[in-house]
Tab-separated table of C-alpha atoms and ligand atoms in Angstrom:
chain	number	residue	atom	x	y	z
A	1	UNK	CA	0.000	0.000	0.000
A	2	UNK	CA	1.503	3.454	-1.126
A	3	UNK	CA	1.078	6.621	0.137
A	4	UNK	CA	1.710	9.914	-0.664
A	5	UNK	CA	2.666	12.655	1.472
A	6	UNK	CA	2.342	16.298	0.671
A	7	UNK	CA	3.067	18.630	3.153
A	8	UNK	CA	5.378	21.525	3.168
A	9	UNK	CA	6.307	21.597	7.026
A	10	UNK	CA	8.801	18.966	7.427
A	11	UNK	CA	8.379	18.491	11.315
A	12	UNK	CA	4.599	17.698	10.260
A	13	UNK	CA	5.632	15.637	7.357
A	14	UNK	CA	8.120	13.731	9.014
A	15	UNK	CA	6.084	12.689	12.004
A	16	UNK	CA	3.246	11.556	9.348
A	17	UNK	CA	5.665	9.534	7.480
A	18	UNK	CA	7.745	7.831	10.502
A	19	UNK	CA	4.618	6.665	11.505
A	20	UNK	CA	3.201	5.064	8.452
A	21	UNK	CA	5.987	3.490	8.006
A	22	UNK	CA	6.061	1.660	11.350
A	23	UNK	CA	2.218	0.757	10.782
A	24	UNK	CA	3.883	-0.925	7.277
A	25	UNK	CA	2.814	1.292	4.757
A	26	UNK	CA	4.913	2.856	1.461
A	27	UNK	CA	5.423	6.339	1.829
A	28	UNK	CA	6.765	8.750	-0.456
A	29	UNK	CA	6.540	12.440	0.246
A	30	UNK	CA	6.551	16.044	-1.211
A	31	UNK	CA	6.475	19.467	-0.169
A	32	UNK	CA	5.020	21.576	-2.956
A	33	UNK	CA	2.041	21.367	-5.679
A	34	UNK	CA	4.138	20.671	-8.933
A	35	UNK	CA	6.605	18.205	-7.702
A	36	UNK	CA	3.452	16.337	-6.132
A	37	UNK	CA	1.618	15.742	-9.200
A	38	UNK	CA	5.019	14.837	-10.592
A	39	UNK	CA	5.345	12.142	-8.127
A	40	UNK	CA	1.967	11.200	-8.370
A	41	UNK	CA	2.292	10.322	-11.866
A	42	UNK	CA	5.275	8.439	-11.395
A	43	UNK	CA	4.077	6.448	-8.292
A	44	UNK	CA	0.290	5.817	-8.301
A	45	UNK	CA	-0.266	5.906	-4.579
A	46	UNK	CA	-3.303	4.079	-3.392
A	47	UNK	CA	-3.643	7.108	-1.149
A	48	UNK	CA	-2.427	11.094	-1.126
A	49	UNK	CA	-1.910	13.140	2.202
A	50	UNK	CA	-2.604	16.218	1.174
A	51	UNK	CA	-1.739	19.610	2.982
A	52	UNK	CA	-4.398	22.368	1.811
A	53	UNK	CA	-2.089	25.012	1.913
A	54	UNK	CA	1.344	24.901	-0.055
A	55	UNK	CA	3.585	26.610	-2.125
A	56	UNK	CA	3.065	26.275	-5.898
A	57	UNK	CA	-0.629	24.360	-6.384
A	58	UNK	CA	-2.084	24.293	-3.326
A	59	UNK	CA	-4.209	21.195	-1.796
A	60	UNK	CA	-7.702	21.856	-3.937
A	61	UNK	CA	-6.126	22.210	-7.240
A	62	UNK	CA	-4.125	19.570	-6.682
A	63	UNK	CA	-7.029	17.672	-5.751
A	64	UNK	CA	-9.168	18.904	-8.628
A	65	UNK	CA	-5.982	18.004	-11.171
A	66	UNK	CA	-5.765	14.551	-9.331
A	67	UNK	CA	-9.659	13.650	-10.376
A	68	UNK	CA	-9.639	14.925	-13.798
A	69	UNK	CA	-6.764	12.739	-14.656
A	70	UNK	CA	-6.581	9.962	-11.972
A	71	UNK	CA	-4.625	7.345	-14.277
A	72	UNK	CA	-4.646	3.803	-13.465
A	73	UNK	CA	-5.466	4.004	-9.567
A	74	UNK	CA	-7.958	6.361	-8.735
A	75	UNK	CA	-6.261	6.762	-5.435
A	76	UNK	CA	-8.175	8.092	-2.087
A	77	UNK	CA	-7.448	11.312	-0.834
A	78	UNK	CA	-7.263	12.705	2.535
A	79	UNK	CA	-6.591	16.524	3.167
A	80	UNK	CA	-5.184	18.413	6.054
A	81	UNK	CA	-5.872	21.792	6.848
A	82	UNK	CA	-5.064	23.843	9.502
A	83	UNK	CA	-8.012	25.277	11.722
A	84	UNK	CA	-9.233	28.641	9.999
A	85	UNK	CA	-8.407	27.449	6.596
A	86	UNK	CA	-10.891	27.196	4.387
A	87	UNK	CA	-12.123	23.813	5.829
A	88	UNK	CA	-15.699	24.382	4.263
A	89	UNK	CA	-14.922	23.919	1.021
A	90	UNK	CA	-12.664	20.935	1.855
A	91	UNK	CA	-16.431	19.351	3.748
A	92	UNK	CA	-17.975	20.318	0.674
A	93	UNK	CA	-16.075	17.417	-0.882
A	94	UNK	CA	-16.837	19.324	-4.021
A	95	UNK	CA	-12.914	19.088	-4.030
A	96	UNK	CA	-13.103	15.236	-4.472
A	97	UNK	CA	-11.316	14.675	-1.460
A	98	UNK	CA	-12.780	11.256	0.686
A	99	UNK	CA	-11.991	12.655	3.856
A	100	UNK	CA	-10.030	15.650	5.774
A	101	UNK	CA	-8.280	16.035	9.049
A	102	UNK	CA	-7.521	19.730	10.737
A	103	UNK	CA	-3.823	19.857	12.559
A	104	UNK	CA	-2.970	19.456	15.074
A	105	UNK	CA	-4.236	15.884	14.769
A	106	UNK	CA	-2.846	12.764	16.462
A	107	UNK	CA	-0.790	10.310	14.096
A	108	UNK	CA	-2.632	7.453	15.269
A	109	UNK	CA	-5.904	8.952	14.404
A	110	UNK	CA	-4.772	9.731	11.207
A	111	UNK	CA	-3.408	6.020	10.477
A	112	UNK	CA	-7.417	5.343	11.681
A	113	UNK	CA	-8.697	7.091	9.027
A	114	UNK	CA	-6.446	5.682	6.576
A	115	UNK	CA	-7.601	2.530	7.158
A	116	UNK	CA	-10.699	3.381	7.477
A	117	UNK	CA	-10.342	4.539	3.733
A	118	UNK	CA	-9.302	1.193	2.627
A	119	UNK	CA	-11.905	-0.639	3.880
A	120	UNK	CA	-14.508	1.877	3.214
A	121	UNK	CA	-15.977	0.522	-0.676
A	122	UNK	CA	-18.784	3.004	-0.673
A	123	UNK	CA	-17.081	6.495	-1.749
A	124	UNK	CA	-18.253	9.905	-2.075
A	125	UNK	CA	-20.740	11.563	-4.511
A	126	UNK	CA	-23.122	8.151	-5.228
A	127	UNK	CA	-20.177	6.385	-7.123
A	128	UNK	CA	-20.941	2.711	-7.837
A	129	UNK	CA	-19.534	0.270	-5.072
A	130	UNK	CA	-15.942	-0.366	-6.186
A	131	UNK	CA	-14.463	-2.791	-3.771
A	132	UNK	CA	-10.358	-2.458	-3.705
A	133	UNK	CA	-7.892	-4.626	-1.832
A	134	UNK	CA	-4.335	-4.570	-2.382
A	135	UNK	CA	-4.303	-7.060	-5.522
A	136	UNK	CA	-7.257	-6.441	-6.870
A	137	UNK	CA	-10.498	-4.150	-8.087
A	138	UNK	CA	-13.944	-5.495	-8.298
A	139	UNK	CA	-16.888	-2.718	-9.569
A	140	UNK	CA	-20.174	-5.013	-9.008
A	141	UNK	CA	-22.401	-2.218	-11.686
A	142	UNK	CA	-19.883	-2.658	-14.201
A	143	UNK	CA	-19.474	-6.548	-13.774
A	144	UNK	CA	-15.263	-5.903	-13.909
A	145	UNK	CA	-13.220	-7.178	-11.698
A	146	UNK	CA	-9.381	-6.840	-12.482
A	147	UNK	CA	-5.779	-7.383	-10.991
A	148	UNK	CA	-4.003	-4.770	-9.847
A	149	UNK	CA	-0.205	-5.028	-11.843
A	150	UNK	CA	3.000	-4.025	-9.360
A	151	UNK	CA	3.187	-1.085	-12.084
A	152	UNK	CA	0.111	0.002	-10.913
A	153	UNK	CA	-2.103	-1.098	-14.225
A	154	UNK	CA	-5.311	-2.880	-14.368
A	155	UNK	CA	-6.040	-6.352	-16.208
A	156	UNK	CA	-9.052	-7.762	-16.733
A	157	UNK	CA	-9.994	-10.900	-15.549
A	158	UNK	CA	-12.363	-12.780	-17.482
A	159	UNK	CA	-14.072	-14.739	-15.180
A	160	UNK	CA	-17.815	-16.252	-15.626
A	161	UNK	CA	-20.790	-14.993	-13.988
A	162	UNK	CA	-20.399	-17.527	-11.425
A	163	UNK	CA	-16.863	-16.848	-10.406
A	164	UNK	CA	-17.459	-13.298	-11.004
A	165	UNK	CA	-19.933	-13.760	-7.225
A	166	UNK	CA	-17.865	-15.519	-6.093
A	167	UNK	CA	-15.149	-13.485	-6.030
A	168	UNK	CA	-17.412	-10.515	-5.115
A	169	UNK	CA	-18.477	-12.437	-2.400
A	170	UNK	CA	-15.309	-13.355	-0.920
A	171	UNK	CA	-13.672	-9.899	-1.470
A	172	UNK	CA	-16.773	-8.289	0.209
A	173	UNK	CA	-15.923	-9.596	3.771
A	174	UNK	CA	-11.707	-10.508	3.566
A	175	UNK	CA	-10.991	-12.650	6.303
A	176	UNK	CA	-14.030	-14.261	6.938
A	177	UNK	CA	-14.861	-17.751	6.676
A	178	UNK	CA	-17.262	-18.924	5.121
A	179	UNK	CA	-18.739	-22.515	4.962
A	180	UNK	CA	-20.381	-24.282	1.726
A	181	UNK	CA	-23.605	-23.491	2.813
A	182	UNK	CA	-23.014	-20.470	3.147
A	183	UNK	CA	-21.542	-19.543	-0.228
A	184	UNK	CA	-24.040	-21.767	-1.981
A	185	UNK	CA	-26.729	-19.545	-0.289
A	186	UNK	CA	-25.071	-16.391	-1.955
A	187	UNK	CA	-24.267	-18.033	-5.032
A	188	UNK	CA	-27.334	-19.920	-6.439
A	189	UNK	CA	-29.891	-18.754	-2.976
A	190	UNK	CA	-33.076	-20.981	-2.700
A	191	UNK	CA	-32.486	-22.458	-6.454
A	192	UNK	CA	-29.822	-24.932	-5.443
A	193	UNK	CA	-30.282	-28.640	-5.462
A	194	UNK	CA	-27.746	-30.916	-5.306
A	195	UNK	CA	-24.393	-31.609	-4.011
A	196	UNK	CA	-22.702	-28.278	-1.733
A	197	UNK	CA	-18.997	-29.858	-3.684
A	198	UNK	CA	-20.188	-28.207	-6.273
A	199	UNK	CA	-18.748	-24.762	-4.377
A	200	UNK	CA	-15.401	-26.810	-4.494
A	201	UNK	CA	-15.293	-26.873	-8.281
A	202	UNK	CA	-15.274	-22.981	-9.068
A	203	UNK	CA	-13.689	-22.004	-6.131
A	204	UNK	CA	-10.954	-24.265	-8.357
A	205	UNK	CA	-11.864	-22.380	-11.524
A	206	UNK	CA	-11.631	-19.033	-9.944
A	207	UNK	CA	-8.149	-19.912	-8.203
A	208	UNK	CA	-6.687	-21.177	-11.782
A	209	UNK	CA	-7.738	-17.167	-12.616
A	210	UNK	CA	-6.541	-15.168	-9.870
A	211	UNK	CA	-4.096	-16.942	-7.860
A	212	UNK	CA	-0.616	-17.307	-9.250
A	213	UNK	CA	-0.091	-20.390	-8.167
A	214	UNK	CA	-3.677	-22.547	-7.963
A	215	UNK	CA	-1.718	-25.108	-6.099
A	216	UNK	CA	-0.574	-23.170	-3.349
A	217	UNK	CA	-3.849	-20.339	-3.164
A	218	UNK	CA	-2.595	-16.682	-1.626
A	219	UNK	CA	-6.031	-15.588	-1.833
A	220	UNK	CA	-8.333	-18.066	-1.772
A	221	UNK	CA	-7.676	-19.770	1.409
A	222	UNK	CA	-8.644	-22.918	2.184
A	223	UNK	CA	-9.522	-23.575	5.814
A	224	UNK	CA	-9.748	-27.290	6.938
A	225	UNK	CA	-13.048	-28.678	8.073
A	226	UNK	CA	-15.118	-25.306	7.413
A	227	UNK	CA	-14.667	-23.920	3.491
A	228	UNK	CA	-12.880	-20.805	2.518
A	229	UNK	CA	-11.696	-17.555	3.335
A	230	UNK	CA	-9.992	-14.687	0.766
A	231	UNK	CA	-7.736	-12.737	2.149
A	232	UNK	CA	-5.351	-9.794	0.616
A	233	UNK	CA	-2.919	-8.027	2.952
A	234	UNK	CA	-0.558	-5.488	2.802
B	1	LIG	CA1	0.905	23.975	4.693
């Protein structure tokens, strides 16, 4: 998981980056407008820090520039602003910003927030429900679900209706288990008759498409006795 930090007073900056880091997160960081869309070109952060005021672009055209042209990873954005800054116009949202924080804040909250972010699927404005994790994208409305490339590009994967719910299913809840029953019940619902193994067979189909080695699953875990659980970690 990358992040990118913009923020033009170092002490601020540094404290936001040291601890990041320690919570196991990327970070790359910036302290003015130009050289931030610069880097965000070049490194597709999954999320952007973003000081309101700085020299050169500040935080809302940066923003603004960010959502016009958000490239491969639409990436979520979280602003800072100082109190007395114009922090209604960063509530508005109208910026495109997900979510805002005013200094002095606490580094741990902010880390909350973050990953608060990355779970959160719904996002502002309406937007379809795009679920993200760190390998892949799944927009349920648009029936695509794709891998996410280390350079940061998206590939379709052509999977079949079936697999397609299955995967939304499993990347809806990471980490939980779920038995046959269960995923038969979300899968086919009261039209199923026959034998729950059935689940065993596309959960083998869908593994052949998204795990890079179907013999040894990364995602789609097996767990003995009960069914399956997908997980995706940093
Ligand atoms: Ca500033």
């Amino acid at each position: 998981m990358n992040i990118l930090i913009v923020e033009d007073e170092s002490e601020i900056a540094k404290l936001i980056q040291i601890t990041l880091e320690r919570e196991g997160f990327t970070c790359h960081s910036c302290r003015d407008g130009f050289t931030a869309l610069q880097v965000f070109q070049q490194q597709q952060p999954d999320v952007i820090i973003l000081d309101l005021m700085l020299p050169g672009l500040d935080g809302l055209e940066i923003c603004a520039r960010i959502r016009q042209k958000p490239g491969a990873k639409d990436p979520y954005i979280l602003m800072l602003t100082a109190k007395g800054e114009e922090i209604d116009r960063v509530i508005g949202l109208s910026t495109g910003a997900d979510d805002y924080m005013v200094k002095p804040f606490s580094p741990m909250e902010l880390v909350a927030r973050i990953r608060a972010l990355l779970r959160r699927s719904l996002r502002h404005g309406g937007q379809s429900l795009i679920y993200r994790t760190k390998n892949f994208t799944l927009d349920p409305e648009q029936h695509l679900a794709s891998r996410i490339l280390p350079s940061g590009e998206l590939e379709t994967l052509d999977l079949t209706t079936l697999e397609f719910n299955l995967l939304t299913t499993f990347i809806s809840q990471p980490g939980r288990v779920w038995n046959r029953s269960q995923l038969i019940d979300k899968l086919w619902g009261n039209d199923f008759f026959g034998d729950e193994r059935v689940v065993d067979t596309h959960v083998a189909r869908l593994r052949k498409k998204i795990e890079p080695d179907s013999a040894n699953p990364i995602f789609v875990k097996t767990v003995i006795g009960v069914g399956y659980k997908f997980e995706d970690k940093e």
